[in-house]
Amino acid sequence: MTSPAESFSYASNGIKRKRNGELFSELYDLTSESEGSLSSKPAADDTEDAYRRPSSDDADAQEVVISWPDKTGPEHCGAQGPAFDTEFDDIAAHFTTAAAKVVNNIQDHHMASHRFQATLGKAEQLSQPLEMPRRHIAIVLAKALSSGARVTNVAMSAGAPMPEQRKEYAAIVVFLHTKALRLKIVGWVSSYQAWHSQSPDEAEGLHAVEQAATSAFNAISGLVGSRFQSEEDLHSFLKGNDGGKIVSIWKALLSWFEELIVEATPSGLLEADTCEELHTLLEPYTETTSAPALWPLVQLIRVGAKGCDILHSMTFADTSGFDDTDPNRAGAYKLLIADYDEILLVVDMKRIGSEDTVPKFLRDYGRSAKRITLIGSRSDDGLQEHHENLGLYKLFHAKALEDGDTHQLGELARLKGHLDNEQRLRATQTSLARKLGASSETSSPKRQKTSSSEFDKSSVPSGDLHRSHQRLEQIEAQLTEARQATHESLVACRNNHNVRSVHEQYDEFMRAGEELLFQPVSSAHFAARQEYRKEVFPCLPTEATGILDVRKDLYDSLGRARLQTLHNHIYGEISPFADGLALLVDVNSLCGRDEAVGLLETARLAYGTLIEKYETDLDLSIQDVLVKPLQEGRELFGQHARQVFATKSETWDHRTLLAFMLKYGNNETKKQPKEVWNDQFAEPMVTAARQQCDVFETQFTLLNERFEDKTLQLFQGLSCHMKAGVIARVRSRWNYGNAESLLDQGRYASLIQGHTEGISELTEGFKVAALNRTRGATADALVAGPNNHFSRAMKPAYRRCARTKGKNRVETCIRLLETHLVRLDDSSPFIVTGQMLGEDVGSAVDADLTNLSGSVYGRFNMIGTHLDAMFNEKNAAEGEVALRADLKSLLPEVDKAIADSKYRLAELLKKYEATES
């Protein structure tokens, strides 16, 4: 069996490239370099260690480059399907004309009656173009995840043009809010003073503490250094040498930072005609060389682009700082993707199996609700030398035999044929070159022509010489084709091998029944084929680069969302509107009005009771499943944590221990490699908590299903009771004098059914959104690293250590940490973690529940308006008879528009079902 690292094939001698972030631009197509690019690049920093960014010469350096072309429709990127089907817009717009006529009729009659005003408001809404859903894609670069350090990236998202945007590109700069500024200031000042309070003996070995202090000073100096006459004055201020207490230092910095934000906030959009111009406008907010260097105060930059079709339907965000050790910046990135639909985890192919980057990320987020696609970049690299390619063939063949992979064995048979053919042609080329007396580089696709002075013409007859030259040129042409065929076949086999290995190793991190999506890509070869980058050889065909596959997957996801949105719009919005309009124009005096209204009010009150019970059941489930188990296990968890800490305190030297304790247990020294103590302390608790999260998810799903069923029953009951005879006979007032007639029960039932379907879609959306948020909340709470809940619960102990002085400082700190780990009261870090987890899960549901209940009550109100319009008033308002007559004349057109929309939607569904099958 191969090791995890060996399971993934990657030759390390490939061509080094300066950038690996082109994928971000290519997801919505590339533009030529002459057109420019907007780069969300890390700002430079003069400090070697503090906020260091990868060198441009580093083969692993990753830089996100955002570029927009003029055209990115399906004809330009190979995408097919509902994402770009114009039939969507045609169907959605089909009803707007009829709705606009309803609007005009009501407005022309100047009818102020609230029943007609409610109809007018809904008609105005339906007369507007349907807003199709957007997909929000978060780009996570694994380079940032594996660094475990601070980064200077400013989070950036790219999406549709902004409403007030006039030029091709525009940006909005979003600064940190006051609370985040306070946290940042406290962190900076604490880091600075933690280092400068050390004695010379203690300072030795505290490299990370010094680095944090240097980073903090550089950031503060870049922002407010101009307020001080010299660096020494700023140092004195931060140390408190001028008599200032730490609180006064915090307040002063907060005041200065807020002044900077007010001064630096643009009065409007930052707009430009080209990417280069926009990049220049953004430099003050992204570069450390700016004065002041504002980038630490920037939370997010939103960019809108007019020239890219895909950005009208998708938003991409660079989240390179996702694992930043600065909790403010890490939190900003997590908030950025909290509502995002998908995550693209971009990893250099050679690092997928050789480092802990992928399992670390999937361990934390693989079981969340986000749709995660692993993008293996540089799939073309490292396939240069024939003998190494042959070695890869043997590795792949052995693995395919072991797995019984007949498809891969067939691909490998073709690869072996290409390798043998290439080897034969190389041998022939070498023989002919030697015969001609030339020195030829067999690895170059363009051979240097042999000059006549390099061989003895008299030794070779002129006819033979000419034929040898011709033969050599033929062989070189064949070799070029053979190398291309070998390269394509080898990349395909390696991709198959890596896809299988990814699923074997990483599917365990996903939820039951789910597998990790994995797509190898070659950005450079795609760009070369599109003539956006310099030519490379051998060069993969466009369809073999994987870029179109990634894009198609994103488009398919968008297309499914568009289909669902259009279905919901027709059946849950347009259809009940038309039914209500039909009942409005045929005004009836309803026998049993009180009973009908009573049914509606009873259902409304029952829904309120249903929400209260849901909230009570949810709170009980959170407490019983998530909070109490951590509370009850605190003693066992504490014993494990104390044992882990005792091993360190008994074997490590005091300087190393102090270095870690001053960095909240997250550090590395010359003697000790990087460790995160809190993750080690909390390991059994996290394992137990994740198991309980699975239990909670099961209960939560059942709770939501019961809630949905009971909600739908309330609405369905309105129609059922009517059919049973509560609403039976009616007297027509407007068109039939005092004659008795039956209410159009079918139309009323259709009205209720339409609202019921709308409620069904709302509750389905609630179930998905609430489950997604609870999964995200539990993932964020238990994620490994310095920013999880347990690390926050441990901070009081570490802070007391930082404030401890004296000869026995290390021993005192050891006792403080041990005591905190094993405490059994409500301040136990394990109890605090459980409480924060429960609060996060509850809060995650609250917002969605509030939105759902508001929408459901809105449906109740709409039905009440229809009932009121039918039989609330004995006498018609002035002009009401004429308005009803005009609206009634429009009803056939409205009904036909709905029928046509339903038919065309059904045909659209058939088309894509046939395509998928």
GROMACS .gro file of N, CA and C in nm, residues 197 238 394 489 547 608 651 657 683 696 755 807 847 860:
model
   42
  197SER      N    1   0.755   4.384   2.784
  197SER     CA    2   0.758   4.368   2.930
  197SER      C    3   0.850   4.254   2.972
  238LEU      N    4   0.308   5.354   2.340
  238LEU     CA    5   0.251   5.220   2.349
  238LEU      C    6   0.293   5.148   2.477
  394LYS      N    7   0.432   0.333  -1.419
  394LYS     CA    8   0.442   0.212  -1.337
  394LYS      C    9   0.365   0.229  -1.205
  489SER      N   10  -0.218   1.209  -2.260
  489SER     CA   11  -0.254   1.080  -2.201
  489SER      C   12  -0.205   1.069  -2.058
  547ILE      N   13  -1.082   2.348  -1.669
  547ILE     CA   14  -1.145   2.477  -1.640
  547ILE      C   15  -1.292   2.477  -1.683
  608GLY      N   16  -4.906   3.116   1.538
  608GLY     CA   17  -4.827   3.178   1.644
  608GLY      C   18  -4.793   3.080   1.753
  651THR      N   19   0.850   1.823   3.088
  651THR     CA   20   0.960   1.790   2.996
  651THR      C   21   1.016   1.911   2.922
  657LEU      N   22   0.812   2.692   2.760
  657LEU     CA   23   0.678   2.694   2.818
  657LEU      C   24   0.623   2.837   2.822
  683GLU      N   25  -0.927   1.796   2.241
  683GLU     CA   26  -0.952   1.690   2.144
  683GLU      C   27  -1.067   1.597   2.182
  696PHE      N   28  -2.788   1.617   1.717
  696PHE     CA   29  -2.872   1.737   1.711
  696PHE      C   30  -2.926   1.759   1.570
  755HIS      N   31  -5.126   2.968  -0.231
  755HIS     CA   32  -5.059   3.016  -0.111
  755HIS      C   33  -4.994   2.901  -0.034
  807LYS      N   34   0.983   3.617   4.025
  807LYS     CA   35   1.085   3.513   4.009
  807LYS      C   36   1.024   3.379   3.969
  847ALA      N   37  -3.275   3.423   1.297
  847ALA     CA   38  -3.296   3.516   1.185
  847ALA      C   39  -3.382   3.452   1.076
  860PHE      N   40  -5.118   3.509   0.526
  860PHE     CA   41  -5.247   3.521   0.596
  860PHE      C   42  -5.314   3.655   0.562
   0.00000   0.00000   0.00000
